[in-house]
Short mmCIF file of C-alpha atoms and ligand atoms in Angstrom, two decimals:
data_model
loop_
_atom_site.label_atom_id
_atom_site.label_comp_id
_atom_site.label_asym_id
_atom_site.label_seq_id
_atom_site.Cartn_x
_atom_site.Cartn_y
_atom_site.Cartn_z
CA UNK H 1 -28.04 -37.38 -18.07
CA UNK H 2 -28.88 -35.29 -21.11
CA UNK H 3 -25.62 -33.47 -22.62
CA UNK H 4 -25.70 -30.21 -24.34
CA UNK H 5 -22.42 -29.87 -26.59
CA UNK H 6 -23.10 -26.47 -27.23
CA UNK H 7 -22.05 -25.80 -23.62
CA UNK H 8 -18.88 -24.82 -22.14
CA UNK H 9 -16.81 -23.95 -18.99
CA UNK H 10 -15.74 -20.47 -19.69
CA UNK H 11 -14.16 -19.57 -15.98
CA UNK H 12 -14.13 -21.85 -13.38
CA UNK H 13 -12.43 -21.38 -9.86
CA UNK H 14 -13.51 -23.58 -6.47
CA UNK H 15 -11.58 -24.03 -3.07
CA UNK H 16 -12.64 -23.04 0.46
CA UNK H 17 -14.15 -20.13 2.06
CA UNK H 18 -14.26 -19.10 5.44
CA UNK H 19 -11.16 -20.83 6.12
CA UNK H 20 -10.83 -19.39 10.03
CA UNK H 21 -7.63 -19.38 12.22
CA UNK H 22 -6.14 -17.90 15.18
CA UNK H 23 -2.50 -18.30 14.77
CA UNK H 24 -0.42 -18.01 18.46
CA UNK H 25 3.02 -17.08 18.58
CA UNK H 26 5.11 -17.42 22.17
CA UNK H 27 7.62 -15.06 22.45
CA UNK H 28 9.20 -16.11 26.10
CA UNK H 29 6.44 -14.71 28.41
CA UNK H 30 4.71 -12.73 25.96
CA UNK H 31 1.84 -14.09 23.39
CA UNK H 32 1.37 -12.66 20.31
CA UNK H 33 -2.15 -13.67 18.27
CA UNK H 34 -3.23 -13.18 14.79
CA UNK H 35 -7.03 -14.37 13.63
CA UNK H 36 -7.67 -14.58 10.23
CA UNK H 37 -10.44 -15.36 7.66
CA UNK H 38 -9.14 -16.97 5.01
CA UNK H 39 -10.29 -17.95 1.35
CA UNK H 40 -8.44 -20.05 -1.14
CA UNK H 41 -9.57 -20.91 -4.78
CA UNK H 42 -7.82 -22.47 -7.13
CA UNK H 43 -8.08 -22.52 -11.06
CA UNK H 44 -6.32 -25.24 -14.11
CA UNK H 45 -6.71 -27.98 -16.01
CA UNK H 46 -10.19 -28.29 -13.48
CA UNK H 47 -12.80 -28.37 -16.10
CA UNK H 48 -13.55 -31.99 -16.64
CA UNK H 49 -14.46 -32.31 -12.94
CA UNK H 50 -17.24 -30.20 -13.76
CA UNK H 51 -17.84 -31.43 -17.82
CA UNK H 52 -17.15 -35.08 -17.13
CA UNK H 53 -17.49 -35.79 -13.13
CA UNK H 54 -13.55 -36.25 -13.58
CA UNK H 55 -13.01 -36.17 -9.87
CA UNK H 56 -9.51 -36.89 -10.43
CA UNK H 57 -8.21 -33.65 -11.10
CA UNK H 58 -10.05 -31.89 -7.99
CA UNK H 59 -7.42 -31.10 -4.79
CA UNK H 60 -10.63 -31.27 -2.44
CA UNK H 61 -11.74 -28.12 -0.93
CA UNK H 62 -10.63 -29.99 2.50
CA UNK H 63 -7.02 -29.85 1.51
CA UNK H 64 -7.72 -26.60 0.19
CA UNK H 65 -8.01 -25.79 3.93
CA UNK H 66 -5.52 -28.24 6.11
CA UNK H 67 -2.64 -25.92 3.55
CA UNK H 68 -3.99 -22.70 5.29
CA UNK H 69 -3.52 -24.41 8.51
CA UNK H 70 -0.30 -25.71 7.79
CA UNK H 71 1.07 -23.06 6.14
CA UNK H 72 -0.26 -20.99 9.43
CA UNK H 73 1.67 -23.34 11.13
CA UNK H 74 5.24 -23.23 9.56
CA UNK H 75 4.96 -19.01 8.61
CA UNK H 76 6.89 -15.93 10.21
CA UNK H 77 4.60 -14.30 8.79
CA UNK H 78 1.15 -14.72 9.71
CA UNK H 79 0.07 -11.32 10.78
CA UNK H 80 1.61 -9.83 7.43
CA UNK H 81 -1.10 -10.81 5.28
CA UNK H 82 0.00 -10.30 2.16
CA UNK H 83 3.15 -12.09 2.88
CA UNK H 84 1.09 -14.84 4.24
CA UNK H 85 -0.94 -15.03 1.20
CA UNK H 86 1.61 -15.52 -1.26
CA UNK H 87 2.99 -18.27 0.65
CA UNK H 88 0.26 -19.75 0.35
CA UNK H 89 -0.19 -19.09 -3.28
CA UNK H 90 3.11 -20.32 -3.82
CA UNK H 91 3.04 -23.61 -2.14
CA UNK H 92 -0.12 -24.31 -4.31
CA UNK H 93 1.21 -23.85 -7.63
CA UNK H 94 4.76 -26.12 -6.14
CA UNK H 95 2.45 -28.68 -5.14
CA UNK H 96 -0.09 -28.87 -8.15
CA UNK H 97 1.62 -28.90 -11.66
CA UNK H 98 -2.01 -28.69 -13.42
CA UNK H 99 -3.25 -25.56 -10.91
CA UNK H 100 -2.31 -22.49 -13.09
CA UNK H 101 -3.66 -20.01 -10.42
CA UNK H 102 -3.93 -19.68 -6.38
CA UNK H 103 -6.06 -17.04 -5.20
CA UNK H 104 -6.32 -16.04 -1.65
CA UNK H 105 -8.13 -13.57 0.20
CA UNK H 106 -7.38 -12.43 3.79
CA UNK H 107 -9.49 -10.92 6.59
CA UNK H 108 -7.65 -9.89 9.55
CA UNK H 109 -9.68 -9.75 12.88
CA UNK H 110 -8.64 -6.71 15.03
CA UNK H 111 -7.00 -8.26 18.27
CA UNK H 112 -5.23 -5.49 20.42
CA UNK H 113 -2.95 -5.78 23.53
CA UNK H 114 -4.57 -5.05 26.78
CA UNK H 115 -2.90 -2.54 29.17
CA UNK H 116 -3.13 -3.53 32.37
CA UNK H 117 -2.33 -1.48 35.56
CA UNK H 118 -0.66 1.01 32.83
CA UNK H 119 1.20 -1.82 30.83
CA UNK H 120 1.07 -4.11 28.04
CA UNK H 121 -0.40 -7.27 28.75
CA UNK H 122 1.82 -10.37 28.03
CA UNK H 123 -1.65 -12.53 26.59
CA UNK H 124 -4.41 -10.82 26.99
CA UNK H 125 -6.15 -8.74 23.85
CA UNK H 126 -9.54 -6.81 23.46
CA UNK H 127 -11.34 -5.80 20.15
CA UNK H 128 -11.25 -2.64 20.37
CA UNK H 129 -13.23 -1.19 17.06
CA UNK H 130 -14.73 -3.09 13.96
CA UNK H 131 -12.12 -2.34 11.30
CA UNK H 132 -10.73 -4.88 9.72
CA UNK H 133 -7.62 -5.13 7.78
CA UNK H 134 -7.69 -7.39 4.09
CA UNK H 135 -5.42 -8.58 1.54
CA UNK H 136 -6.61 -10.56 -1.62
CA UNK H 137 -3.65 -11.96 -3.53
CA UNK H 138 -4.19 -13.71 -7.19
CA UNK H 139 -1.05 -15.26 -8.25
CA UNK H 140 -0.84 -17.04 -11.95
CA UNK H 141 1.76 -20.10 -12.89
CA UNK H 142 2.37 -18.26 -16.04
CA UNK H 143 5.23 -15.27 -15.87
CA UNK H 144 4.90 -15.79 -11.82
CA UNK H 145 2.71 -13.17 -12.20
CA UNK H 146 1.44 -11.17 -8.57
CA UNK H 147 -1.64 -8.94 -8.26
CA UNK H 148 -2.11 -7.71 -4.58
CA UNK H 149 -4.69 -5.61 -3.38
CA UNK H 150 -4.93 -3.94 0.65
CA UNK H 151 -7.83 -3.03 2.21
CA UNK H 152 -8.97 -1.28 5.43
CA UNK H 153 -12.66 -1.95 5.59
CA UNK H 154 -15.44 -0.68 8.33
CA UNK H 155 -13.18 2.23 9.94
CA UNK H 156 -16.23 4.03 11.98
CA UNK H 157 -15.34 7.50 12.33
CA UNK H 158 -17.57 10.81 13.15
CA UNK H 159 -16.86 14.24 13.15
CA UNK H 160 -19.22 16.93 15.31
CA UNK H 161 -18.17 19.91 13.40
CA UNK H 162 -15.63 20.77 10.43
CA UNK H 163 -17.91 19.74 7.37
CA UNK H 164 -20.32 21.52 5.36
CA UNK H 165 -21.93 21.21 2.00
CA UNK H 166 -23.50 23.87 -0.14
CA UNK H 167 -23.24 25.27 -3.29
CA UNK H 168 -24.64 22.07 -5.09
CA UNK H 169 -26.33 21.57 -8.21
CA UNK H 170 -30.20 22.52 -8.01
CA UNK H 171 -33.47 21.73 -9.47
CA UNK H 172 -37.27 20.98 -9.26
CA UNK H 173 -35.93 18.20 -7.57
CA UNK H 174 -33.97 19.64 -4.89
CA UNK H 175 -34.96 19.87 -1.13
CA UNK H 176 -31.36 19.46 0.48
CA UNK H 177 -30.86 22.90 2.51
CA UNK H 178 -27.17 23.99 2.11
CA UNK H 179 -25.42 23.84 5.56
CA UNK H 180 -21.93 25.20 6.76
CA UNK H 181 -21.70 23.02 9.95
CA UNK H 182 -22.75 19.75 10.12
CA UNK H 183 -21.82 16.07 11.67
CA UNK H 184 -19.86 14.19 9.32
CA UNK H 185 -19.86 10.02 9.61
CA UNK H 186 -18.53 7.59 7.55
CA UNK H 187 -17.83 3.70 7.54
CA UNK H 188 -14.43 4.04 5.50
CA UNK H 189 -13.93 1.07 3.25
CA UNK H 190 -10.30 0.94 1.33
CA UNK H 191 -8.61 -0.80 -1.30
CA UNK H 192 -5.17 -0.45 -2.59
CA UNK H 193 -3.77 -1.95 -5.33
CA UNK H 194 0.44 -2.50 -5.82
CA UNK H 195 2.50 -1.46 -8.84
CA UNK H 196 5.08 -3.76 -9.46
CA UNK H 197 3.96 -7.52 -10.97
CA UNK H 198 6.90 -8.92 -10.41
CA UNK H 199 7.88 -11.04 -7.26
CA UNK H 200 11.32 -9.46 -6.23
CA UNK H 201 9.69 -5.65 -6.23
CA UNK H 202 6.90 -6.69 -3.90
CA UNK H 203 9.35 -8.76 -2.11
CA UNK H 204 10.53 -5.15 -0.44
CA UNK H 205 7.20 -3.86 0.28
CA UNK H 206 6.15 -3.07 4.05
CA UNK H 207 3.11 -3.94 3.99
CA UNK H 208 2.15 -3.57 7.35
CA UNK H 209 3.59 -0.49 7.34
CA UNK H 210 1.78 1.13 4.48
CA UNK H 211 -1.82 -0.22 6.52
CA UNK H 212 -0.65 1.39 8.94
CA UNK H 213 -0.21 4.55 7.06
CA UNK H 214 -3.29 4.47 4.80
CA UNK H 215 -5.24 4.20 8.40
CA UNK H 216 -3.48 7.29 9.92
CA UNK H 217 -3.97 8.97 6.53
CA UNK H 218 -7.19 8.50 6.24
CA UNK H 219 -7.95 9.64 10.66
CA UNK H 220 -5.72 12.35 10.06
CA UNK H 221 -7.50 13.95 7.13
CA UNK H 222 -10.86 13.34 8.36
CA UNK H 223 -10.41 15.23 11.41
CA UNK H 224 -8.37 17.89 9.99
CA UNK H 225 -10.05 19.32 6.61
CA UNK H 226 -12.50 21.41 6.80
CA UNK H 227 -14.83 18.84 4.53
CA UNK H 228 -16.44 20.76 1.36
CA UNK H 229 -17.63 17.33 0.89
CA UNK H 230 -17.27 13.86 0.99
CA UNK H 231 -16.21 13.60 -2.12
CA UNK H 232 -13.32 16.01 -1.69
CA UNK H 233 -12.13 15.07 1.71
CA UNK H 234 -12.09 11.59 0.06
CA UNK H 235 -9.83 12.76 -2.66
CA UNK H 236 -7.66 14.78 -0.16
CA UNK H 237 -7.03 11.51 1.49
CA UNK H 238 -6.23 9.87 -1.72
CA UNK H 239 -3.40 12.34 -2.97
CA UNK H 240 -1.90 12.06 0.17
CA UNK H 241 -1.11 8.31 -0.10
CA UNK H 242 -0.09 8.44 -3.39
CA UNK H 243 2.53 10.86 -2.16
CA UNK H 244 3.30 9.00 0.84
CA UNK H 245 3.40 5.30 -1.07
CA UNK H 246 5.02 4.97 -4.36
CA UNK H 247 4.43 1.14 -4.55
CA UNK H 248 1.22 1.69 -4.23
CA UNK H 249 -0.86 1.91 -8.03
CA UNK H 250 -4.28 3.23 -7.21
CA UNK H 251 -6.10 3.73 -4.13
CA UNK H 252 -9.85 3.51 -4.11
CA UNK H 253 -12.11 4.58 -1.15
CA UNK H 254 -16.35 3.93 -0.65
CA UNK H 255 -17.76 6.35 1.95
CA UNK H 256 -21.34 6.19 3.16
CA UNK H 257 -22.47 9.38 3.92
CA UNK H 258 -24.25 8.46 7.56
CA UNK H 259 -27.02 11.15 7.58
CA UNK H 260 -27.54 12.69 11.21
CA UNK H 261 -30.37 15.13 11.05
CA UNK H 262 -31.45 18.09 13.50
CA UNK H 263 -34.29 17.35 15.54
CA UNK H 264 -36.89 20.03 14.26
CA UNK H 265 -37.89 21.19 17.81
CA UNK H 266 -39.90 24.48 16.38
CA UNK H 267 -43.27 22.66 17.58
CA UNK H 268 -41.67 22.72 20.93
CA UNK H 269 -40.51 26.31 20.46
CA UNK H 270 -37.34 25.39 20.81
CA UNK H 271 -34.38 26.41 19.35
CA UNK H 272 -32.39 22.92 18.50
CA UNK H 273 -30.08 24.92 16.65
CA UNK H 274 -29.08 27.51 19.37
CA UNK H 275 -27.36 27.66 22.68
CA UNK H 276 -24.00 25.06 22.55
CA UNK H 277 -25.97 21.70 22.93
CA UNK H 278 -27.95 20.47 19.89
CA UNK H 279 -29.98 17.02 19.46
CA UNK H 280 -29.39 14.61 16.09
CA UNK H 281 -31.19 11.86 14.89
CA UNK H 282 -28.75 9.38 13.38
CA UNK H 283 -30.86 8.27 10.13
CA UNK H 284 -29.97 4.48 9.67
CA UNK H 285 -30.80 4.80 6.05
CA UNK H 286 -30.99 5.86 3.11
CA UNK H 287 -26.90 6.66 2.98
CA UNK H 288 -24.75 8.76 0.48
CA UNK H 289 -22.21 6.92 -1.31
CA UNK H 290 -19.05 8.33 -2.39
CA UNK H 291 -16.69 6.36 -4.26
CA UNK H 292 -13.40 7.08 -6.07
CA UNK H 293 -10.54 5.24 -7.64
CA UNK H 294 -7.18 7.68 -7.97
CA UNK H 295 -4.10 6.96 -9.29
CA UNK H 296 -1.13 8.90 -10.89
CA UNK H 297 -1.19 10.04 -14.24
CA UNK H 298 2.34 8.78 -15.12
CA UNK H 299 3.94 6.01 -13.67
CA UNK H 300 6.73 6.63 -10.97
CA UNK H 301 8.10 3.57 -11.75
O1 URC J 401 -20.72 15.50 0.99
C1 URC J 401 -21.80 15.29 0.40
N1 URC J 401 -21.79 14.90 -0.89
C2 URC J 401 -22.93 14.65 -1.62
O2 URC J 401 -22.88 14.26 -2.81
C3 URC J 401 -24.16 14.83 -0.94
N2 URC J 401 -25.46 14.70 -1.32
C4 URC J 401 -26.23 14.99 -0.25
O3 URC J 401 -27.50 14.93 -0.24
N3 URC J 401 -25.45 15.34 0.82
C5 URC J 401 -24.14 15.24 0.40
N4 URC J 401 -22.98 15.48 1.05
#
């Protein structure tokens, strides 16, 4: 093998992706579940596996993913991902004195309780809706220092009425007709980052509780503002959980603007627009999209 000494690992990070587990919990008669995507990379004193086939220094990818199983195994705290993730991250850097950083992403499936003949089901659970719920955790040795990120990704939502947009910029290039009513859809993707960097702040987050919020946040304001825009029902949505959450840094939304268009029925002589019934045709691309990152101008903390 040839060897080219002007070459160097600058970054390198390996583990396993696509680590996937459903995690049951008996309570008595009633089942709880939790299914989870999981990946887990690791970083250190790694880089002669790669400069030197120094195999020694590698904990295998498979190991990499029997610790998400067994940390599945012996957790509370499954279904509060970011918990779960920085017990994993934790028992990493315990175990391995030469891995300087665990880093551990999270997708949570969406598994809901069943109500059957008007009540809760004790095991049974239907997805009901696409969104998903993520966590990505990235814990270094040095200082213990945490960075956490939330996410709420593919939150379908659509709106008949309540959104308009007009008074854009125009030009030579402009065909977009200005509009005061129109159907407003969006595939909400969300990412929320924490404050604190230290381990006993985060230690009193609620987590679950601040998905929670971000979700009904986000429902609440689409339905209710009378959208200029995307871009400003987006940053309506933003201000609000910065109020709401003070552990919570920045916020950052990406909103596809899904494009349903008017049938144009004047060949037909008919009025699309008229009477109270009115024909769309959902465009499956091309899509607006409107992104944002907001956070506070001064530090509450
Ligand atoms: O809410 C919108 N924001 C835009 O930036 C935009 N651009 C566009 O063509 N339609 C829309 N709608």
């Amino acid at each position: 093998m040839s060897n080219n000494s002007n070459v160097y690992i600058k970054h390198a990070r390996y583990g396993k992706d696509l680590v996937r587990i459903m995690r049951v919990y008996k309570e008595g008669n009633v089942q709880h579940c939790t299914e989870l995507t999981v990946r887990l990379l690791l970083e250190g004193d790694i880089n002669t596996s790669y400069t030197k086939a120094d195999n020694s220094v590698i904990v295998t990818t498979d190991t990499c993913k029997n610790t998400v199983n067994v940390v599945a195994k012996r957790s509370d705290n499954v279904d509060n991902i970011e918990v779960f993730g920085q017990e994993i991250t934790e028992h990493v850097l315990k175990q391995y004195a030469h891995i300087s950083g665990a880093f551990v992403d999270i997708i949570k499936h969406k598994w809901t309780r069943l109500i059957v003949d008007g009540k809760p089901h004790p095991h049974s659970f239907v997805r009901d809706g696409e969104d998903i719920q993520t966590a990505s955790i990235q814990h270094y040795r040095a200082g213990d220092q945490i960075n956490i990120t939330s996410g709420l990704d593919k939150l379908l939502v659509l709106k008949t009425t309540g959104s308009a947009f007009h008074g854009f910029y125009t030009d030579e290039y402009t065909t977009l007709v200005p509009t005061w009513d129109r159907i407003f859809s969006t595939s909400v993707d969300a990412k929320w980052t924490f404050v604190s960097k230290s381990r006993s702040t985060l230690r009193s987050v609620d987590f679950k509780a601040i998905h929670a919020g971000v979700k009904q946040i986000t429902c609440d304001t689409f339905a209710k503002d009378d959208s200029a825009s995307v871009q400003a029902t987006l940053y309506l949505m933003q201000q609000q959980i910065l109020a709401k959450y003070p552990a919570v840094a920045d916020i950052s939304y990406s909103l596809p603007n899904k494009h349903y268009v008017g049938v144009d029925m004047s060949k037909l002589n008919i009025d699309n627009a008229g009477k109270n019934t009115s024909v769309y045709h959902p465009q499956a691309d091309p899509s607006g999209l409107i992104t944002a990152v907001a956070g506070r101008k001064s530090s509450k903390l």
